[in-house]
XYZ file of C-alpha atoms in Angstrom:
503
model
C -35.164 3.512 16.732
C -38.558 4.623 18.015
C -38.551 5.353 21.737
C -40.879 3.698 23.439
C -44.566 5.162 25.691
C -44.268 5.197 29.202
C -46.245 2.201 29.694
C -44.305 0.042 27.386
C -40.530 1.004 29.209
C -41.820 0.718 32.193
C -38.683 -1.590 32.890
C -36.236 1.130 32.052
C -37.108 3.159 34.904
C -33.365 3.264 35.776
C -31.945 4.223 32.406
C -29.630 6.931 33.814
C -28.018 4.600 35.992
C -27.663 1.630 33.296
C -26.567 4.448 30.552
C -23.927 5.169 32.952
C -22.427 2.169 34.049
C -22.027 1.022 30.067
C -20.064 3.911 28.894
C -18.231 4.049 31.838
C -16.966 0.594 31.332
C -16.229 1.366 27.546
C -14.327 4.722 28.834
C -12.237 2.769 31.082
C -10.963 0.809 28.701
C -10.340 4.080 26.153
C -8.349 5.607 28.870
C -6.284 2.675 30.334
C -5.201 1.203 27.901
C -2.671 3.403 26.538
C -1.196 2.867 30.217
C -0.477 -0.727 29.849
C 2.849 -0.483 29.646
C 3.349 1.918 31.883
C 1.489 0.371 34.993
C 3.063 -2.987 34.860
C 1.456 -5.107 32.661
C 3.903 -7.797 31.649
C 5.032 -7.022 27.816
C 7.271 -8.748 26.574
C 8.709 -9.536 22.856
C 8.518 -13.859 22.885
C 5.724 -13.297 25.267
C 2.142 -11.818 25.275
C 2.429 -8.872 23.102
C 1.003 -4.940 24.084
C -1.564 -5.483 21.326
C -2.685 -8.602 22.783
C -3.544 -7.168 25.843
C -5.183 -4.661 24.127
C -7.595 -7.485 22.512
C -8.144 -9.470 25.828
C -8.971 -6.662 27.719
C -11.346 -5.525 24.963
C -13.223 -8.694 24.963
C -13.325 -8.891 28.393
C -15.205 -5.430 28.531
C -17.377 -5.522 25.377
C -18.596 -8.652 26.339
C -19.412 -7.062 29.841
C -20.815 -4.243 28.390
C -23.552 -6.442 26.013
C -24.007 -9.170 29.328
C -25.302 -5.814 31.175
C -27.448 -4.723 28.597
C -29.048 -8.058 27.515
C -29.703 -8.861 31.806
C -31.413 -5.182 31.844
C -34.103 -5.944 28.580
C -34.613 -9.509 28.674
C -37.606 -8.505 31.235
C -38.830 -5.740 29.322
C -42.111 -5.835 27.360
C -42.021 -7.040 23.901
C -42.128 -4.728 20.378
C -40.681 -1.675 22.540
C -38.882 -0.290 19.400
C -38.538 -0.690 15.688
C -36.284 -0.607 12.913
C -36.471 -0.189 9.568
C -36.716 -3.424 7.685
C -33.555 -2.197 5.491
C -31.647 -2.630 8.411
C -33.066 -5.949 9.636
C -32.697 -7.537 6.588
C -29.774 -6.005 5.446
C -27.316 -7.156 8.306
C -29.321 -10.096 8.233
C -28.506 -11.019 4.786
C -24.373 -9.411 5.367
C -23.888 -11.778 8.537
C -25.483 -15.065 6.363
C -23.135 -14.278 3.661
C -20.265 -13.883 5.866
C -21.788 -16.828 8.143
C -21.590 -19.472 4.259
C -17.650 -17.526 3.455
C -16.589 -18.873 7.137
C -18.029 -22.338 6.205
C -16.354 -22.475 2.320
C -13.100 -20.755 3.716
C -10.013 -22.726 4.122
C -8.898 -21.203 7.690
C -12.756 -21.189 9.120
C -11.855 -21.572 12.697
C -10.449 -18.181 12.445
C -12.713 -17.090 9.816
C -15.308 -17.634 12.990
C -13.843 -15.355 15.187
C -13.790 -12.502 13.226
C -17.049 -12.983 12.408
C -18.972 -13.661 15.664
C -16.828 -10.309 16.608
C -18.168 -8.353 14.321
C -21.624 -9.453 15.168
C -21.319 -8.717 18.922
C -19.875 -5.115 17.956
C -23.107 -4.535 16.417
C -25.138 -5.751 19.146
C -23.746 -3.478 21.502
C -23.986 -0.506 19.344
C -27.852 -1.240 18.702
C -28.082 -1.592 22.517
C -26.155 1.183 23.530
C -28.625 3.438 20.969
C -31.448 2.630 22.839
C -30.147 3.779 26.323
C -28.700 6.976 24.639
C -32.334 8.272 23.295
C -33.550 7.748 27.224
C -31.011 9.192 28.497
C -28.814 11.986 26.538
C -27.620 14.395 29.891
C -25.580 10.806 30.865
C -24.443 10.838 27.276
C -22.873 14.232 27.331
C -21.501 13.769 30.766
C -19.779 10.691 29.569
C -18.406 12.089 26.578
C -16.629 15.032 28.202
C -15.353 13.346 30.993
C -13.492 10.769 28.276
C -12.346 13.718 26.174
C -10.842 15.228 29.424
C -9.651 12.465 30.769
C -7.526 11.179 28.045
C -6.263 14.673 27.485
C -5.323 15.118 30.929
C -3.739 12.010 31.376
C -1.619 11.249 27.935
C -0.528 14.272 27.058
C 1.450 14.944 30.326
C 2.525 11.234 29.940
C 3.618 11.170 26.489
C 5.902 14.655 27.144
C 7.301 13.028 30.638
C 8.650 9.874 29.078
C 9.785 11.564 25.620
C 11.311 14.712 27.047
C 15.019 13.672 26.132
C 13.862 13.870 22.467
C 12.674 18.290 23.338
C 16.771 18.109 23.839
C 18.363 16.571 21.496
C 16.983 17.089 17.936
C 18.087 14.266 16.359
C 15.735 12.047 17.886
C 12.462 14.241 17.274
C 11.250 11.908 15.024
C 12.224 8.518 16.919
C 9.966 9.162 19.987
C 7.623 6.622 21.576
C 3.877 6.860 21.386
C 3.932 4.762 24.927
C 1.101 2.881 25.091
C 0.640 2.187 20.987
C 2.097 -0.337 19.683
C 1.825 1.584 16.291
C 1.648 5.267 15.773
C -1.410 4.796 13.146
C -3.022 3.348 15.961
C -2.185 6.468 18.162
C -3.279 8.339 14.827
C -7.056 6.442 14.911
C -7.353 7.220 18.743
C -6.481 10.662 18.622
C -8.460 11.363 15.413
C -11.899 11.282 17.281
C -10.073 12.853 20.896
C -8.845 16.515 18.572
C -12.932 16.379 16.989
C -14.129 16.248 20.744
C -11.769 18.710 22.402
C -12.926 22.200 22.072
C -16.370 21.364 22.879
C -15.368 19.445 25.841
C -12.821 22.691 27.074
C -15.726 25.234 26.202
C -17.178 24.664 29.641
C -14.583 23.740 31.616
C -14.193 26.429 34.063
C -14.710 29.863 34.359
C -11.333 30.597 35.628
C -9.268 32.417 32.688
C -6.354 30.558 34.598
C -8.038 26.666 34.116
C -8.801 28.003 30.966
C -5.592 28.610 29.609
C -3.833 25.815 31.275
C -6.409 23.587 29.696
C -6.150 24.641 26.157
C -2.394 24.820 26.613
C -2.568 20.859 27.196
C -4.779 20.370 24.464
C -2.043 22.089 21.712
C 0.628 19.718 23.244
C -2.320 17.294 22.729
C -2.533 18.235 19.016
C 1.058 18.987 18.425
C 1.651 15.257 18.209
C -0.220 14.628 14.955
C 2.432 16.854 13.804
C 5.294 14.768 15.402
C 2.692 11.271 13.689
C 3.176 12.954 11.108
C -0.389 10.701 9.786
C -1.721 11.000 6.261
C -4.813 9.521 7.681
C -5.482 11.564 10.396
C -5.512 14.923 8.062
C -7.700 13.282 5.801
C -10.034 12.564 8.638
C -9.962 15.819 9.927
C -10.561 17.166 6.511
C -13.585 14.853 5.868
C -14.574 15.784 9.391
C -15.080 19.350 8.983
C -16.378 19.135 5.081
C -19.167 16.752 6.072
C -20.347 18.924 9.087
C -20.857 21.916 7.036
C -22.711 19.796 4.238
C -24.647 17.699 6.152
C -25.343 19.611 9.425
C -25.540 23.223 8.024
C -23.868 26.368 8.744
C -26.295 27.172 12.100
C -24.504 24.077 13.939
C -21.080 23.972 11.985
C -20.006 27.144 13.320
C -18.989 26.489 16.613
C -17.316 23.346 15.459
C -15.268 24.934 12.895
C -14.010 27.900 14.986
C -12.955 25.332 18.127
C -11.211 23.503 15.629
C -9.363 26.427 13.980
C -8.441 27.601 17.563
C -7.216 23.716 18.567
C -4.772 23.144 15.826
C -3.725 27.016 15.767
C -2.538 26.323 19.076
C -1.098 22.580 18.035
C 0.780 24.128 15.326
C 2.280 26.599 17.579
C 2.956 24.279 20.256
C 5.008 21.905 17.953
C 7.219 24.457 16.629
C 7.910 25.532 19.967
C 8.759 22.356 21.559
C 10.095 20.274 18.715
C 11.607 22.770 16.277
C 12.874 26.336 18.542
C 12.960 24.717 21.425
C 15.450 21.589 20.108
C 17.194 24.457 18.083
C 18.083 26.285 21.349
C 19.644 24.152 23.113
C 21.254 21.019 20.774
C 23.090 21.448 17.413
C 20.961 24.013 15.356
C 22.406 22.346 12.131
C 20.879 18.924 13.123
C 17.477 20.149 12.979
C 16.222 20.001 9.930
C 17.666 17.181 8.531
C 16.030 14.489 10.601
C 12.437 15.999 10.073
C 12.715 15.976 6.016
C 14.038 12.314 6.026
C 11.535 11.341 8.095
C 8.773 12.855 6.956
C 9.694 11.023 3.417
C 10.029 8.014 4.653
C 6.576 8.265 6.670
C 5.018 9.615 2.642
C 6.309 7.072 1.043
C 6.681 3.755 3.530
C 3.496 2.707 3.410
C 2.970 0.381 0.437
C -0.776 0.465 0.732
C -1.409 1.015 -2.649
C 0.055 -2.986 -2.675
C -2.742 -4.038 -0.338
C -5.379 -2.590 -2.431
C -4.482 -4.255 -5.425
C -4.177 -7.248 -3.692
C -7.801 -7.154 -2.587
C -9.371 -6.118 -4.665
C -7.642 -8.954 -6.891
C -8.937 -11.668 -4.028
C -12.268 -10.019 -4.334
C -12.718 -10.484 -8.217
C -11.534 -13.671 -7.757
C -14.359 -14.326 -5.421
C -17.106 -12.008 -5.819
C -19.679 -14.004 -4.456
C -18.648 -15.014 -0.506
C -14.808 -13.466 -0.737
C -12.035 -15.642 1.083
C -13.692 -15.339 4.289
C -13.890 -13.445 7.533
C -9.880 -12.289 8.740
C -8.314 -14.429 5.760
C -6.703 -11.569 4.285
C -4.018 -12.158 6.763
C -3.086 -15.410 5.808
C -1.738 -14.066 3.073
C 2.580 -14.409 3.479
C 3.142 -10.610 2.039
C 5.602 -8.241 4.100
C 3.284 -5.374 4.430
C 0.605 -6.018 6.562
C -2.410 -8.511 7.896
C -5.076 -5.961 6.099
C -6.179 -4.313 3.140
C -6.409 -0.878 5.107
C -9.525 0.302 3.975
C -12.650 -1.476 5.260
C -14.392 -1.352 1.923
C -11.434 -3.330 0.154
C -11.602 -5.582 3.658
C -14.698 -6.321 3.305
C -14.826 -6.895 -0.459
C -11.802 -8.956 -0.121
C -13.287 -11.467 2.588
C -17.380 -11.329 2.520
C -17.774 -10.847 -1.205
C -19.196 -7.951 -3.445
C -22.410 -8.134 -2.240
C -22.010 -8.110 1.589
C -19.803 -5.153 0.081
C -22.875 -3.411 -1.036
C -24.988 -4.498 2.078
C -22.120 -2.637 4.431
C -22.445 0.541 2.372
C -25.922 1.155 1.790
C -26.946 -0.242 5.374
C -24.214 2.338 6.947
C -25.143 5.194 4.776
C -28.597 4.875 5.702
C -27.818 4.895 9.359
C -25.865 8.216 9.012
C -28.554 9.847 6.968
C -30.895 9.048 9.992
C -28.286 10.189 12.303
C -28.447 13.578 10.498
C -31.661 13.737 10.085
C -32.617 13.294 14.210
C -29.656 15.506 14.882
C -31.232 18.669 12.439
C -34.760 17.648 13.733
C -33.524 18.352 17.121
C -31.798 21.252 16.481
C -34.549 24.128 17.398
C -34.708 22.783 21.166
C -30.805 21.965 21.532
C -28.836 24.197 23.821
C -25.464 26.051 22.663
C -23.472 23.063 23.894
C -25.818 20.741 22.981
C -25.366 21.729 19.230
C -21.689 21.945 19.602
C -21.543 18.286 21.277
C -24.005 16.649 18.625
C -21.577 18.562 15.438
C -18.173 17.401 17.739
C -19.698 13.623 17.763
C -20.981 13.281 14.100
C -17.744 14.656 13.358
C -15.688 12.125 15.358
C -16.772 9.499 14.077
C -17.054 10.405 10.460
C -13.410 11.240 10.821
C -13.030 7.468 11.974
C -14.895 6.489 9.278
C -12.369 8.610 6.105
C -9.763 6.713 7.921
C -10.587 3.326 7.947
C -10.264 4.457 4.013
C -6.854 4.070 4.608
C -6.321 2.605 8.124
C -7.383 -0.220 9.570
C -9.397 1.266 11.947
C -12.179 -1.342 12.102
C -9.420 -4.157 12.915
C -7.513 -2.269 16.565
C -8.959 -2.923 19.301
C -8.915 0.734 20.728
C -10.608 2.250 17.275
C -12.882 0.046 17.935
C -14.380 0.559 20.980
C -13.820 3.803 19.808
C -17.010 2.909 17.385
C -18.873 1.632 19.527
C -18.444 4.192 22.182
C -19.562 6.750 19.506
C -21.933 4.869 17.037
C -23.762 4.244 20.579
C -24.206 8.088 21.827
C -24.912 8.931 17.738
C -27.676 6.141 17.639
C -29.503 8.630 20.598
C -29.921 10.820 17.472
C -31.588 8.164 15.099
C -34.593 9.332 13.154
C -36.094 7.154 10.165
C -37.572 8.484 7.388
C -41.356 8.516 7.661
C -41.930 6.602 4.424
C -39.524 3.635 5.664
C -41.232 0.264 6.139
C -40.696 -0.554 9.229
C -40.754 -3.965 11.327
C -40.993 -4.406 15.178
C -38.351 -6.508 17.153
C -39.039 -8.209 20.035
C -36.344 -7.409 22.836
C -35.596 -11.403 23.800
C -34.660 -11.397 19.996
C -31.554 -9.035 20.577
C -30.569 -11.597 23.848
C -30.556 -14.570 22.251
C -28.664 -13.053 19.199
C -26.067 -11.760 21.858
C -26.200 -15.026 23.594
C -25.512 -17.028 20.407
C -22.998 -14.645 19.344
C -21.103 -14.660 22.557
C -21.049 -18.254 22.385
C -20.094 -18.575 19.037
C -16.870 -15.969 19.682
C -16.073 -18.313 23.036
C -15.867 -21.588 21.124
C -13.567 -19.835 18.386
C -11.996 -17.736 19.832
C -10.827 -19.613 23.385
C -8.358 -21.937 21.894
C -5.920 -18.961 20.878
C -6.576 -16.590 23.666
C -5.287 -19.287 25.922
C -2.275 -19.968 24.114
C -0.852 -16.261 23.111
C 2.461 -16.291 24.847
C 3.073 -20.149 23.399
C 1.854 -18.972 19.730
C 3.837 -15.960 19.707
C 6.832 -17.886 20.918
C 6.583 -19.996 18.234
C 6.155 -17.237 15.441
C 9.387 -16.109 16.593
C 11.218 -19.292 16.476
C 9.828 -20.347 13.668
C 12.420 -19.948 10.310
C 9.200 -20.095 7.849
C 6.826 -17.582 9.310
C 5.591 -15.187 6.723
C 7.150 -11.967 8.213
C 9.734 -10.432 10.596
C 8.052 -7.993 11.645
C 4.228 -8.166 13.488
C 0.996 -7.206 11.684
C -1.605 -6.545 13.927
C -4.796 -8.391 13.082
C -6.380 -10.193 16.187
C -4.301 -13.157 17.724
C -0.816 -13.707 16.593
C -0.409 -10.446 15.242
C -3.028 -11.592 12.627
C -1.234 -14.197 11.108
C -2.780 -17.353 10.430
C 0.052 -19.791 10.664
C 0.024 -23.038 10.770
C 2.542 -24.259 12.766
C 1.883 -22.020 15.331
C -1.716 -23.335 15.577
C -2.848 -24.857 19.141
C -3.804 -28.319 18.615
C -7.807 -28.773 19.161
């Protein structure tokens, strides 16, 4: 997006303050939430479930977030910015093919609110970009104070209410990621928190002390994708690192790559202290090992995702054209889970092969412009400027490898996890010179907020006020589809009949 002259922002005058007050919002609700359960929020089995708390308090905060935004422009000058008219008419063309699935799909009230979701997500994120290029010192504040934040707060947490497990070491691999209500979820939150660490401790303090406590909490931080044990979260990291070196060079991969060797040095370290020598010590030395091999097969080999893909990509070639429609992959009565895990096969599944495409090429174009404003930037960045811009491209890249095989687009923390960093990243957007581009008036981006907001409300009301009734039912009901909850949105995805409200 093309920042604007003086004369034409002249109603952004207070950028720093607005840039602030929408990430803070968004990091509230990344650092809270994992507290839930701890703070007294009412969760109960037959009632409303942690997850749906999760969602409420999502909505609730997204939708402030793009309210705030849309009340701050809807004054502002027209043809401020531009985009490129790939993107226009690219997400343009995705949400009308996902806009005729909802209509042709047999469960479209909930086809609707998946939709009208999604839409709002982008909103926010094309919003969020514009305050981010105005204002990138309120940007880098933000970003450190989440990354410290969470690490100061969960990690102590976590190690509190699991330290019975550090003494007995047959329960190493039963403990409780408080606050998840499934450790791939924990997995997709901490995935973007280990790619933001070291360049949030690098200037902490300059108190050798501080210093060493604070990289001390961030191995116990890290030593718990060893106790996750997640497939998804090494691939991410792996992804992570690979792409910053290819894309972003050796100059600005270097500091990147040695905080990260340093962070899971000390992780590594950390674990086999606490939950291998440490467990050793003082329980039954001949219990140890036996409890980490069986678990760690059954966390290889549990997953049955290859399942899911097949079974999506079959609904896809089935329906190439509009799919089965927005969040109707979890109608399907299968024991595994409400998605495909991996967005791709999602979105194949339930928009079609061509909104497929659309979602591809339309993100891969954004990233390429992401890189290229990040390198173009590059001789004028500060040491931790260059460090924070690598540590943020790689967060969110390592989101991306896992929605490969996560659904990491679907929770509600991942996802304001994406929006939280696809809004700092879009501070770094630079189009290619030779793309055609096409001005947008700002009152366009209201009333598409406004009619997306609406749309979500009408669709999406009827279950949120009936969650501890529906979930009740799903319970007590001797036909639902499985005995176990599968996260999707309401009703732990599941699109079941008789558990629908009456409307």
């Amino acid at each position: 997006m093309h920042k604007c002259s003086l004369a034409d922002c002249e109603g952004l005058t207070q950028t720093v303050t607005l840039t602030t007050i929408v990430y803070f919002l968004l990091l509230l609700f990344l650092v809270f939430s994992p507290f839930y359960d701890s703070i007294g929020v009412p969760v109960a089995q037959n009632a409303i479930m942690l997850m749906d708390w999760h969602r409420l308090t999502e909505l609730l905060v997204v939708s402030l977030v793009l309210i705030t935004l849309c009340s701050q422009i809807w004054s502002v000058s027209n043809e401020c910015f531009s985009l490129p008219s790939l993107q226009i008419y690219g997400w343009l063309a995705f949400f009308i093919i996902g806009a005729v699935s909802c209509v042709l799909t047999f469960h479209s009230r909930f086809a609707w609110v998946e939709w009208s979701w999604i839409l709002i997500c982008g909103l926010v994120v094309a919003l969020i970009s514009l305050q981010s290029a105005r204002d990138s010192y309120s940007v880098i504040a933000i970003a450190r104070l989440f990354t410290l934040a969470v690490l100061a707060s969960y990690a102590p947490l976590y190690y509190i209410l699991n330290s019975d497990f550090l003494f007995d070491s047959s329960a190493v691999w039963q403990p409780s990621f408080v606050g998840f209500y499934n450790v791939r979820v924990f997995s997709d939150f901490q995935t973007a928190v280990v790619c933001l660490l070291p360049w949030a401790l690098s200037q902490v303090s300059r108190s050798t002390l501080i210093r060493v406590g604070a990289w001390f909490l961030a191995g116990c931080y890290v030593a718990l994708a060893f106790v996750a044990s997640s497939r998804s979260l090494v691939l991410g990291q792996l992804v992570a690192c690979g792409a910053v070196f290819l894309l972003l060079g050796q100059q600005n991969a270097k500091s990147y790559f040695y905080g990260q060797l340093r962070l899971w040095l000390a992780g590594a370290l950390l674990y086999g202290l606490l939950f291998v020598v440490f467990p050793a010590i003082v329980a039954d030395p001949s219990n140890t090992l036996k409890p980490i091999s069986q678990a760690t097969l059954v966390r290889f080999d549990g997953s049955r995702r290859v399942e899911l893909w097949y079974s999506s990509i079959q609904f896809a070639m089935d329906n190439p054209w509009f799919g089965i429609g927005p969040m109707q992959f979890a109608s399907i009565i299968n024991p595994v889970a409400a998605s495909p895990h991996n967005q791709i096969l999602q979105v194949m599944a339930e928009f079609g092969i061509a909104a497929t495409v659309l979602f591809v090429v339309l993100i891969s174009h954004w990233l390429i412009a992401v890189r290229r404003g990040i390198l173009s930037e590059l001789p004028v960045m500060s040491a931790d400027e260059r460090f924070f811009s690598a540590a943020i491209f790689a967060a969110i890249l390592a989101l991306f490898a896992q929605s490969c095989v996560s659904p990491v687009f679907n929770n509600p923390q991942s996802q304001v996890l994406l929006i939280f960093l696809g809004g700092m990243l879009g501070g770094y957007l630079k189009w290619s010179t030779g793309s055609v581009m096409s001005s947008i008036r700002r009152p366009v981006f209201v009333l598409a907020s406004v009619f997306a907001l609406l749309a979500f409300a009408a669709s999406c009301l009827p279950w949120a006020l009936h969650l501890e009734e529906r979930n009740a039912c799903h319970f007590a009901s001797k036909n639902r589809p499985t005995a176990h909850f599968s996260p999707r949105f309401w009703q732990q995805g599941w699109i079941f009949e008789p558990c629908e409200p009456a409307l």
